[in-house]
Every structure is written in C-alpha cells, then in structure tokens.
Tab-separated table of C-alpha atoms in Angstrom:
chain	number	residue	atom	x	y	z
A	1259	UNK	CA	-1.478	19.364	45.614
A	1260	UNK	CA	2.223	18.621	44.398
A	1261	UNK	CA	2.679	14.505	44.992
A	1262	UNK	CA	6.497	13.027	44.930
A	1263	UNK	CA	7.139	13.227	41.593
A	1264	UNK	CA	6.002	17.119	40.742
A	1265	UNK	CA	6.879	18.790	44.369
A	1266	UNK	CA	9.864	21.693	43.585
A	1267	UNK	CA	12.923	21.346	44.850
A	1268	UNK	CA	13.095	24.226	47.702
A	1269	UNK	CA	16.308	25.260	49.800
A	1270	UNK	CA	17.054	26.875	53.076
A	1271	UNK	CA	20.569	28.336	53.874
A	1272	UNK	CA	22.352	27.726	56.907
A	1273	UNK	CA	25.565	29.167	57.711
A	1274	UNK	CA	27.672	28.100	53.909
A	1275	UNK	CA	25.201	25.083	53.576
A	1276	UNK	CA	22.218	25.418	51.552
A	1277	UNK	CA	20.265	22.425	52.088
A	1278	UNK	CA	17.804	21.111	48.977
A	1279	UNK	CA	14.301	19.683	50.299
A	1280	UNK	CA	11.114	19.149	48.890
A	1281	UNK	CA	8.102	20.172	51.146
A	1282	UNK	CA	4.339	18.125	49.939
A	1283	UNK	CA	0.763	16.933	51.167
A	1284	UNK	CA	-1.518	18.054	53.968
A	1285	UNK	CA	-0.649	20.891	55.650
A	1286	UNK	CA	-3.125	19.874	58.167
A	1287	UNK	CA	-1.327	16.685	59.901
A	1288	UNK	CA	1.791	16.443	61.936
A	1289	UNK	CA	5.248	17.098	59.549
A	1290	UNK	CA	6.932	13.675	59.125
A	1291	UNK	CA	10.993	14.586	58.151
A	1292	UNK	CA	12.693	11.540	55.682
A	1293	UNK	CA	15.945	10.522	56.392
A	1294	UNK	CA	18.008	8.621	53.187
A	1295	UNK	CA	20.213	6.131	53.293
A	1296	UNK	CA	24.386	5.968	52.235
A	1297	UNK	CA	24.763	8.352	48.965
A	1298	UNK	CA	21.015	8.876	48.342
A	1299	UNK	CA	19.032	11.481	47.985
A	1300	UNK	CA	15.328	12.821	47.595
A	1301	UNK	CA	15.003	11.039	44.449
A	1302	UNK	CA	15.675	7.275	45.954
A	1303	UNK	CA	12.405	7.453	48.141
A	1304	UNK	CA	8.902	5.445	46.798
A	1305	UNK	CA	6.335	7.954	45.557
A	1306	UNK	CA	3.762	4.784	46.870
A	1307	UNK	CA	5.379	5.789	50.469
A	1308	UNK	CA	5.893	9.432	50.510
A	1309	UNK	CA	2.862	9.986	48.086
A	1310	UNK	CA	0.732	7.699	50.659
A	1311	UNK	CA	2.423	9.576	53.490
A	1312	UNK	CA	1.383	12.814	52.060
A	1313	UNK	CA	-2.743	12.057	52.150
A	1314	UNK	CA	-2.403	13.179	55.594
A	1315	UNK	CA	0.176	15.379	56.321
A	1316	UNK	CA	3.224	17.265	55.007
A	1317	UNK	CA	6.344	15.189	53.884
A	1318	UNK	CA	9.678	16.860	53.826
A	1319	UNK	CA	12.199	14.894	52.337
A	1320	UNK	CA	16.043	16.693	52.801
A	1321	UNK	CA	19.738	16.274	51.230
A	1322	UNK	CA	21.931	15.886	54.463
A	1323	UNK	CA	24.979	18.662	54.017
A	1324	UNK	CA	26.978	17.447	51.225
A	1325	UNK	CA	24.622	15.176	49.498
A	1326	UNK	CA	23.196	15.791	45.793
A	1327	UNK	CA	21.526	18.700	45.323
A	1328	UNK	CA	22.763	20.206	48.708
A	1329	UNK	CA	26.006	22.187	49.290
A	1330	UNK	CA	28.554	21.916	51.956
A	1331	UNK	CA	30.348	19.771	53.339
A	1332	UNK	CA	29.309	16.334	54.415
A	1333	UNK	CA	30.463	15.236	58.176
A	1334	UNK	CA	32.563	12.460	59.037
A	1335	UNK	CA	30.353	11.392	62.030
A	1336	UNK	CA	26.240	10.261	62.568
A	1337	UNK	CA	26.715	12.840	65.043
A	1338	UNK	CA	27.576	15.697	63.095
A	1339	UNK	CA	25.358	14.675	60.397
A	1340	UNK	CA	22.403	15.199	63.170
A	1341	UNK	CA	24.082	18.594	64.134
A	1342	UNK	CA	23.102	19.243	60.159
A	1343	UNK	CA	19.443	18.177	60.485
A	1344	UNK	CA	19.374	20.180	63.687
A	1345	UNK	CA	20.233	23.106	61.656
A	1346	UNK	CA	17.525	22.112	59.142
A	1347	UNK	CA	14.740	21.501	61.118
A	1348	UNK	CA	15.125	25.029	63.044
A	1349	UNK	CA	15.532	26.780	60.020
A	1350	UNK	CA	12.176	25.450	58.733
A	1351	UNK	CA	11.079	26.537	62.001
A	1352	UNK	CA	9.683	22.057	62.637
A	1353	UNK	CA	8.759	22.658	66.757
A	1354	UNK	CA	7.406	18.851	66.735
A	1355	UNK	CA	7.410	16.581	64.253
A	1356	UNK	CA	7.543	12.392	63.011
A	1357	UNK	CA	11.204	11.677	61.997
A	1358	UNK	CA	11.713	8.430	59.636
A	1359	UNK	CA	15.238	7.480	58.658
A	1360	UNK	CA	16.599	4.587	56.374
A	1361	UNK	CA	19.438	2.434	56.966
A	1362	UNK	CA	22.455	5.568	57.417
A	1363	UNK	CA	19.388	7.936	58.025
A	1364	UNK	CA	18.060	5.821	60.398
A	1365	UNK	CA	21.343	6.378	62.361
A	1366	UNK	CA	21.094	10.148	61.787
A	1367	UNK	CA	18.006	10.331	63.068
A	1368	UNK	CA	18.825	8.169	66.266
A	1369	UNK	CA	21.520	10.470	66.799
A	1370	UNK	CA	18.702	13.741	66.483
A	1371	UNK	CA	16.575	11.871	68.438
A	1372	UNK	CA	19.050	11.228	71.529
A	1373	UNK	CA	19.766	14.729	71.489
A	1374	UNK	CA	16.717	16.581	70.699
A	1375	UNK	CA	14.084	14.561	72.242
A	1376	UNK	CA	11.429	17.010	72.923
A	1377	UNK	CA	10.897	17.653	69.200
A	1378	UNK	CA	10.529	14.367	68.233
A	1379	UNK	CA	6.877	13.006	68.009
A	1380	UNK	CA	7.344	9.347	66.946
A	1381	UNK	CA	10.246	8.390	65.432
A	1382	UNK	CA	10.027	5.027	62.660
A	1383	UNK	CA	13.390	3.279	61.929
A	1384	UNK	CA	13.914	1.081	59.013
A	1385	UNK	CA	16.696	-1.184	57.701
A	1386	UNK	CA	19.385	0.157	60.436
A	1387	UNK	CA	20.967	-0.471	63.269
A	1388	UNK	CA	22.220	1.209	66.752
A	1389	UNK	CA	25.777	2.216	67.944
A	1390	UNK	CA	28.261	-0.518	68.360
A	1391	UNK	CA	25.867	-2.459	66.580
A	1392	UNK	CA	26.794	-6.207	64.583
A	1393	UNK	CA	29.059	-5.754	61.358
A	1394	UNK	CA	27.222	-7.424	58.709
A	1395	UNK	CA	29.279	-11.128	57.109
A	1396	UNK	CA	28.603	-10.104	53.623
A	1397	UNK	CA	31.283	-7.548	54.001
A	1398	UNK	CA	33.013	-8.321	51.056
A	1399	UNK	CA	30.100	-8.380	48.124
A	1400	UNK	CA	28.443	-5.574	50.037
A	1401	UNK	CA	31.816	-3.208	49.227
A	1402	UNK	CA	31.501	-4.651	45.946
A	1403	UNK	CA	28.132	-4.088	44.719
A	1404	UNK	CA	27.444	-1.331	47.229
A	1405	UNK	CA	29.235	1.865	44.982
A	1406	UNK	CA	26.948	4.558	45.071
A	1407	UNK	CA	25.385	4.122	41.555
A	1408	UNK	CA	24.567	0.249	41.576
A	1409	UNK	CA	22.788	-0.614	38.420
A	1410	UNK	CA	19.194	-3.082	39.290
A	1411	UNK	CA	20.802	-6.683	39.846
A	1412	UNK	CA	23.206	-5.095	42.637
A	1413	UNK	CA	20.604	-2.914	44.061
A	1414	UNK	CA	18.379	-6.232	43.919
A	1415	UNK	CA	20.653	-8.140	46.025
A	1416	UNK	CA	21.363	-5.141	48.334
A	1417	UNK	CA	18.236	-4.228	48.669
A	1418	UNK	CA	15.652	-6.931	48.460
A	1419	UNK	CA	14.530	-10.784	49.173
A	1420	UNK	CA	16.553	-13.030	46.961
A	1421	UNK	CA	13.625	-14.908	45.614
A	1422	UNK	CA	11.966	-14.831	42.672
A	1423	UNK	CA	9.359	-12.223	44.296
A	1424	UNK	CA	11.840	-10.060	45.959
A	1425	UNK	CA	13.473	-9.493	41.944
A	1426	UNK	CA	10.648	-8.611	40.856
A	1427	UNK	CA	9.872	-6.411	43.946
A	1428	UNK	CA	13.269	-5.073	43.123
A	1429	UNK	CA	12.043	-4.312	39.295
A	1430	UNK	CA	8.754	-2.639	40.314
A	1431	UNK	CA	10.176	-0.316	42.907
A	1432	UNK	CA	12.946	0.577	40.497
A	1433	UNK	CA	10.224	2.039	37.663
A	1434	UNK	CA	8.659	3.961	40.380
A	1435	UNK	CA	11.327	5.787	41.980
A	1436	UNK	CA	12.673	6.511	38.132
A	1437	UNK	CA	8.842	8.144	37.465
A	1438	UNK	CA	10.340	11.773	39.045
A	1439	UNK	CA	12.222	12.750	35.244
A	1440	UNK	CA	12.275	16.249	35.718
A	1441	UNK	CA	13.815	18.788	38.550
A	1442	UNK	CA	16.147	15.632	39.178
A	1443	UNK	CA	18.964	14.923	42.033
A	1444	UNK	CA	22.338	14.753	40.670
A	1445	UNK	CA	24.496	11.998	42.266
A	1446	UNK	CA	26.771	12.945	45.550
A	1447	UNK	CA	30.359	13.251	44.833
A	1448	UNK	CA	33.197	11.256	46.165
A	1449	UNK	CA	34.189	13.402	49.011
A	1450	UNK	CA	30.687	12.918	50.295
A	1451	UNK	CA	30.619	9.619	49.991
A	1452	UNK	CA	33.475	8.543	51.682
A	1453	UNK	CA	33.010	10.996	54.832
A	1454	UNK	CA	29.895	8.525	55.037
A	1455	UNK	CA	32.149	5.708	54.568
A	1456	UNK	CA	33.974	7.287	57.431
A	1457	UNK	CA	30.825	7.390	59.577
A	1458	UNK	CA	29.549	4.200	59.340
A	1459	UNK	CA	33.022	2.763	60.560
A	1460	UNK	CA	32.733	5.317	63.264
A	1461	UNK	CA	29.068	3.973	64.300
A	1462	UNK	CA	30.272	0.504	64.880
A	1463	UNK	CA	32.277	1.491	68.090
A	1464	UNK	CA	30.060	1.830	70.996
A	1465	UNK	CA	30.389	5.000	73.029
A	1466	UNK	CA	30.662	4.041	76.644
A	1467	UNK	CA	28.513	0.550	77.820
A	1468	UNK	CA	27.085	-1.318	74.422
A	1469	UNK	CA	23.349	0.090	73.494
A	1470	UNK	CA	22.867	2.250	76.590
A	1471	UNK	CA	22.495	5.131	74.395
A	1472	UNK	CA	19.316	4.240	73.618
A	1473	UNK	CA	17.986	4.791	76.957
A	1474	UNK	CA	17.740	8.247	75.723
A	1475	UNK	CA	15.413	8.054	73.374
A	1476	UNK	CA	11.754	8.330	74.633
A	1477	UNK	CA	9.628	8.728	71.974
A	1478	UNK	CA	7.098	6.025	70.616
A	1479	UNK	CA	9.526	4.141	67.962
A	1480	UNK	CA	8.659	1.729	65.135
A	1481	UNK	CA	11.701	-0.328	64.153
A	1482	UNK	CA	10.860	-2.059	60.730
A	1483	UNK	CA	13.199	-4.347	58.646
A	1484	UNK	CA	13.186	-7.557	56.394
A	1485	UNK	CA	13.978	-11.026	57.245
A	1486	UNK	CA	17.543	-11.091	55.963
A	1487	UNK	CA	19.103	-7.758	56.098
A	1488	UNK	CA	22.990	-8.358	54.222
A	1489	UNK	CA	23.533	-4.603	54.333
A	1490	UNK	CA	23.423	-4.260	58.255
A	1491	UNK	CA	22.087	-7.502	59.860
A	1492	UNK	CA	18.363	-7.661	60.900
A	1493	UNK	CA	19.621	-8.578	64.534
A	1494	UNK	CA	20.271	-5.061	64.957
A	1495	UNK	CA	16.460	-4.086	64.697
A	1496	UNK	CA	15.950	-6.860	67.524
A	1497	UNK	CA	18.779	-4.725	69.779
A	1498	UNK	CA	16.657	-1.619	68.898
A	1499	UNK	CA	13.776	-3.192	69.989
A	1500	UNK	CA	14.905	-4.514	72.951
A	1501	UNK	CA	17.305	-1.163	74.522
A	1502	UNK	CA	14.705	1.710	73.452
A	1503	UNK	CA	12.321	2.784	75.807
A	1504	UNK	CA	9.421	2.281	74.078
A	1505	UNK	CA	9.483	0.404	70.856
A	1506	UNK	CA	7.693	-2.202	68.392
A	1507	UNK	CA	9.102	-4.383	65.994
A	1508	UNK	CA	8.183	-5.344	62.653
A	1509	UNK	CA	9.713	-7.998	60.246
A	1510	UNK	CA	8.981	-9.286	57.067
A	1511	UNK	CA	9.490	-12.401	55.165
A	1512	UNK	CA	11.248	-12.724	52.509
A	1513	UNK	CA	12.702	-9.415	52.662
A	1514	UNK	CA	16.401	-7.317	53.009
A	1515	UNK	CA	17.429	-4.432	53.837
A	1516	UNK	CA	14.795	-2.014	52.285
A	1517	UNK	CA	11.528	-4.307	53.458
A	1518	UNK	CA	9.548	-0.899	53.203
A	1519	UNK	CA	9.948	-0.961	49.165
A	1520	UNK	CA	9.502	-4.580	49.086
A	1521	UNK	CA	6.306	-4.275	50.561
A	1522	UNK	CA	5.199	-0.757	50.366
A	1523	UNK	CA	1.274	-1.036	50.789
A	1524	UNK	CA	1.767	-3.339	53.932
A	1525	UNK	CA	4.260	-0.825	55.059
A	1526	UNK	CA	2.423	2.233	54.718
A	1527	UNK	CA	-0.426	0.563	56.117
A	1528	UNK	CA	1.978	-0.388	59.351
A	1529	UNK	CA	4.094	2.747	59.206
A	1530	UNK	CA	0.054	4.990	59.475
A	1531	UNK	CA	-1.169	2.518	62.510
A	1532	UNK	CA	1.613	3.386	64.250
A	1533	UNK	CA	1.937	6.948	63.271
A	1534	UNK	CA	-2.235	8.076	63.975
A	1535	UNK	CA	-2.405	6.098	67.198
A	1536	UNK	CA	-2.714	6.806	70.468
C-alpha cells in the first residue's frame, strides 16, 4: 500500500483546470479530503498524520486550482475556492466523505461545508478561523516572515510554540515532511499567491450578522488549535466552537498555529476518536 511519501501524483480535469491529488490507504473506511493552508501544497502535510490517517481509510490530499502542481487559475474568494473543491470532489465521484482543512483550508472547507452539507460526514478544523473573524496583532512580523517559502526559524515562529520544545517540534516536523524527495510539488507562483492574499482580506468581512453563517453547518465538527495561534488568533477556534451546531474544541499548550504537527501522535489519536465515533 503506497504511504505519504511513495503515493503518485494523480490528476482529474475539470473544465481548463487539472487538479493534482494523491489518492492512499484503506479503501475500506470512509474518504477523509485534506485541505492546505496559504501557498501549500500536498507536500507540506505530516506523513505521521496522513500516513496514520491512511491505516484506516483512503486519504486524498488535493492542489486547490492554481496551486503547485495544479493548473488554472486560483480564485480571489474562500468561496470560489470551495466552488473548486466542489468540482473536485464530483469529479472523483466522493458522495460522502470526512473533510479536514488547515488554517486557509480550513476556511475552504467551511465554505464547502455551508454549501454542500449533505456530503459532508464530519468535518475537523485546525489552526483557522470563521468569517468576520479577529485579525491577528502580529500583523506586521506575520507579513514579514510569512512569504510563501519561509526557511525553518520563520516557519518555527509561524508555526509552532516558542519554547524550547516547540523549536524542536518545529525541527522534527520539518525532516519529516522533507522525507517525500521524489515526484515533488513545485512551489505556487505569485499570481496564486496573492489571489489568496486577496481572499483572506475578503474573509475578514462578515457577510450579513457576525458568525451566523455557521448555523449552516450541521455536521459533527472538531475544531483543533494551539494555545497561541499568531497566524490567526486561537480566539477564533473558541467562536467556532461556540456558533456551529455541533462542535468540540481542542487546545494545546504550548502550541501555535499548526498544534497538529506540534503534537502529531496526540493529534491523530484526537483527530481518530472523533472521526470512528458514534
């Protein structure tokens, strides 16, 4: 059975976009679709997540339209970048699945989820936040550090717990998602990264009465982030938590905005609770 670092790189055309995914595990379980965050791609995931993931059931991880490895163009809006993974999902004929999304993809996949409801299983949200949700302070050294190829130290500080054990967190994840050396994403270009820019300014503006939105969205949701979150605050999880129908939260100490590779065996171990219960 392929595992993170060996699947193929597979594509499906829609339309003029020809979206790159990789498709691994046990064909048996429920499908569980990844969502990546601002300018990455299928290579920025943890092979200890997906590859624990995939035990289970099939993980397909996808390039939104526009990003690495896929073609087209990437939308200006969450919105439209749902309308992609719409187009994805039916074209891999997915009736039901699990939908995860990270920080941007978790916004892409709230957006799917509000629309598409029915198709959604359970739905697990880390490191992001809703519509109209709080601007993060750090602003300023976010922009800075935050430029679509960060080397480790920015990535650290972007990324993880400030502490001594969230840099070395940092280091460890770092080796593992660099163990995939062959069949490789190439980085997104510039147009695609600043229509994503474009729709992250665009998700801070509430559409009609703050967080109602989220009344929409029925499935069983696990919202996960880390204590400190400088990329987009952690008191957005707690608005998740608190305006979607049916949701749990998890925090953890010490942690930023990508608690999940911080502490990927506690994670997995949360992220399959909630996932094969009833």
């Amino acid at each position: 059975m392929n595992q993170h670092k060996t699947a193929p790189t597979q594509h499906v055309v829609v339309g003029e976009t020809r979206y790159a995914y990789r498709r691994f595990g046990d064909e048996g379980g429920n499908p569980i679709v990844l969502l990546q965050h601002f300018t990455g791609g299928m290579d920025h995931w943890d092979p200890l997540l997906t590859d624990g993931l995939a035990r289970k059931r099939p993980v397909i991880l996808v390039n939104n339209a526009g990003v690495a490895s896929s073609t087209g163009t990437a939308p200006p809006t969450i919105e439209g970048m749902a309308g992609c993974i719409a187009e994805f999902v039916d074209a891999l004929q997915l009736r039901t699945f699990d939908l995860l999304g990270f920080s941007m993809g978790g916004m892409v996949a709230q957006a799917y989820a509000k629309q598409h409801g029915d198709r959604v299983r359970k739905l697990a949200l880390l490191g992001t936040s809703p519509r109209g949700g709080e601007p993060t302070p750090y602003q300023a050294e976010v922009a800075q550090r935050a430029s679509g190829n960060a080397n480790l130290e920015d990535f650290a500080w972007l990324f993880f717990g400030h502490s001594e054990a969230g840099r070395a967190a940092a280091a460890a994840f770092w080796q593992r998602r660099h163990e995939r050396t062959e069949d490789v994403d190439p980085p997104s270009g510039m147009a695609t990264i600043m229509a994503q820019v474009a729709a992250g300014r665009d998700w801070l503006v509430p559409h009609g009465e703050r967080f109602a939105d989220l009344a929409a969205i029925s499935c069983p949701t696990l919202v996960v982030n880390g204590s400190l979150d400088v990329m987009l605050p952690t008191i957005n999880s707690f608005h998740l938590q608190q305006h979607l129908p049916d949701a749990q939260l998890v925090l953890y100490p010490d942690a930023g905005h990508a608690a999940q590779f911080q502490y990927p065996e506690l994670f997995l171990a949360h992220l399959l609770l909630f996932l094969d219960g009833h």
